[in-house]
Amino acid sequence: MSEHQEHEHHIVSPKVYATILLALLVGTALTVWASYIDLGILNPIIALGIACTKATLVVLFFMHVKYSSKLTKLTVGAGVFTFMILVGMTLADYFTRAWGRW
Amino acid sequence: MSDSPAIAHGAADSAVHEHPPYQRHHFATMAQQNDATNFAMWLFLLTEIMFFGGLFTAYLIYRNWYYPAFVAGSHQLSIPLGGLNTLLLITSSFTMAMGVWCAETRRKSGLVLCLTLTFILGLGFLGIKTIEYSEKIEKHHVPGFHYSLQSFLDPASDPAAKAAGDKPMALDMARHTEVYFSLYFAMTGMHALHMIIGIGILGFMIFRARAGAYTTGHVTFVENFGLYWHFVDIIWIFLFPLLYLISRHQ
Amino acid sequence: MSDTIVVLPDQRTARIPKTNYLTKENGLLSWLLTGDHKRIAILYLISITCFFFVGGALAGLIRLELLTPQSDLMATDTYNKVFTMHGVVMIFLFLVPSVPATLGNFFIPMMIGAKDLALPKVNLLSWYLYMVGGILVLYTMVSGGVDTGWTFTTPLSTHYVNTNVLSTGLAVFVAGFSSIFTGLNFIVTIHKMRAPGMTWFRMPLFVWAHYAASILMVLGTPVLAIAIVLVALERTIGIGVFDPTKGGDPLLFQHLFWFYSHPAVYIMILPGMGVISETISTFSRKRVFGYTAVAFSSVAIAVFGFFVWAHHMFIMGISNYSVLIFSLLTMLVAVPSAIKIFNWTFTLYKGSITFETPMLYTFGFMGLFTIGGLTGVFLGTSGTDIHLTETYFIVAHFHFVMVGGMLMAFLAGIHFWWPKMTGRMYPEKISQLAAVVTFIGFNLTFFPQFILGTLGMPRRYASYPPEFQILNVFSTAGATILGVGYLLPVLYLTWSLKYGAIAGNNPWQATGLEWQTQSPPLTENFVELPIMDHEAYDYDWLERQKEKEVASVG
Ligand SMILES: [Cu+2]
């Protein structure tokens, strides 16, 4: 018999949801504000960093992944991983094209 | 090793069962059915990640190639409108999450209220998107249809470009703004399409929720739809900085 | 030692069970609205076979045209359309759904002891999507065809051809979603629907192979979908994502296309490998050697498969460094395939091998797939690829893998499970003949193409220099034989539906759960939920079961 019954349904309280909403709104304000400051190469990094943080919050709390089974976590991980392969390896080709021939 | 609930549920005790009406015959338990549909929804979202993945790849490549054109293109978008849309969508995600909570705690009127709010917020998002699109159509910024370079060759003639302090671009780079707008329309269009589908399903759910569905303990449909809605929200969380906020300081 | 393991019930008294999934309900609607995975598998089997012969007829036209060096049978642009439609039909409407949608659909739930797939309605939906895709392809064909090649390479497909790219693209898009839903359904079913005691490492390797292929379907196909959407937008309203005159990069299309289409070859071959694991074990009466290694090699193929796509683009203008990396990674993906071949060979070693038809096809698979796989290494090596790519060498390579590999495996599986699906045996002698004819015809058709390729005959041309004619004549002659080899099963399998010997539950003495129930099975598969209390391919357990049965009956 398996003990880890993943469907011990965890009900997330409205308080948590409200906190996340607040965090998301703050994140949105931050990202708009940051885009007006000239930080050079840091600009896109900050923008993407904030976006990733917001997305993670949504996935973990609104989508309940924090309270879900390992399988769900693995599924999310697999999606991100394959996405990274697609983006990463394609971009690698474009960047190395600029290096020219050896 | 056993993530199959059927294992926990031995065959011995399968003799007499009270099946709730919404349990499908080929599942041993309700928990197994809920687990399976939830997992299926997640797998569907995986395909969505990869679907948008192709667009994000294209975006990243061309942004690196034609950075000035992307900056000038992004200056044509309105941060107030885009920001407002972000607010609407994030709030709709919150109301959706609250809707799931209402369903779980069997609050019928709360559920109807939350779904209706989500519905309205989603419609609001699409309304603002329509305003943005029609502005692009007026300015001939839709790729393919008599695409006009005027805002980029002569920024002084364009209020948005002027406000952002754009300098006139070389014709060669200015033409690449069309790539930016191609991606803008492909990405936001694909996102809007997902919103429209979501709003359609929301309408159906409001109708059902008023009849008392989802608040009798069987909440998987609301839950799984919530996953979809949050996913659409996440896509927008990335689209907003990537398309609107490339660089506002130049 | 007997030369056959077939055990049939006494034909004078044996009857097909009165209630089974075929007789449960009657009428066309009971089929078109069914949720039963077995009935959907049959729907798929019929439609896939039809499309196979459409694609086969087109292949016949190609070989007929290539009989002579000039383009005399058809105009050159008609030839372009014929080979394009051949590719589209065979890949998207036959190879991708072939084993998963028919045999996988039918047997995955039975093998893991479930009553049905997790999402029966989605399963039916994917059949309808498949049919919509198929009908769109047929529409394309009658309304003038398409001549981009099955790869839809931009900017040819977006700017330079005036044929039906849109309807074909839509067909591929829709058929793609059919395959996504099939894969999704399999993954959920394998995770959530296993019977008590059916742990991951007790599952038949057929299920493992489908699990790996399903991962590829779910993660790869959407990228193809978005690539096609962008092509359609480019063609209709002229957005600039792939258009070099607007600053787009046509190679990006190929990146996206091959990100799906390389894993797609594993979508096509992995389920076939699953079939081979079952037949090899059953007809050598041994547990598959290195069960765990074979299981993990399936998953390894799925994972590595995502890292190698640019080997289709070595000469297209990707960077030197990418060529290097992708070439190395391609070598890596050969390893798990080799693991499988070696383990199957070790399974045969000291086994009690018998030569029923499924086993003959299996041997065909092992030989031809090995050749196909090894020539793939030549093509993955960037140096030789520059010489060999876009020649008949590559045509021969993927036909060895897909036709010699997958089609052989499909036929092995169809013959192997025919008694279970229909309750009747196919005729043994003529089917053995068909297997041998197929093997001879196949080699005669495609082996000369390796030589043609190394000599430099380019693919996708209707005419060629006269010195290549002899080998082409061989190839066309072989195709004729091959055609006979494929027609025979249709005839005798149809015949066997009425006149075949009654098969009984387990004619092959196989160990899978699907064999421990009546043939054809009940709609709910099992009388009572099975409990898995032994390892996969445990022939001693089967012996004990039989003794128990004899003891309780006699
Ligand atoms: Cu490949």
CSV table of N, CA and C in Angstrom, one decimal, chain C residues 97 145 359:
chain,number,residue,atom,x,y,z
C,97,PRO,N,1.2,7.5,-36.4
C,97,PRO,CA,0.2,6.8,-35.6
C,97,PRO,C,0.3,5.3,-35.7
C,145,GLY,N,-2.5,19.1,-55.3
C,145,GLY,CA,-1.3,18.7,-54.6
C,145,GLY,C,-0.5,19.8,-54.1
C,359,MET,N,7.9,-13.7,-35.8
C,359,MET,CA,9.4,-13.8,-35.5
C,359,MET,C,10.1,-13.5,-36.8
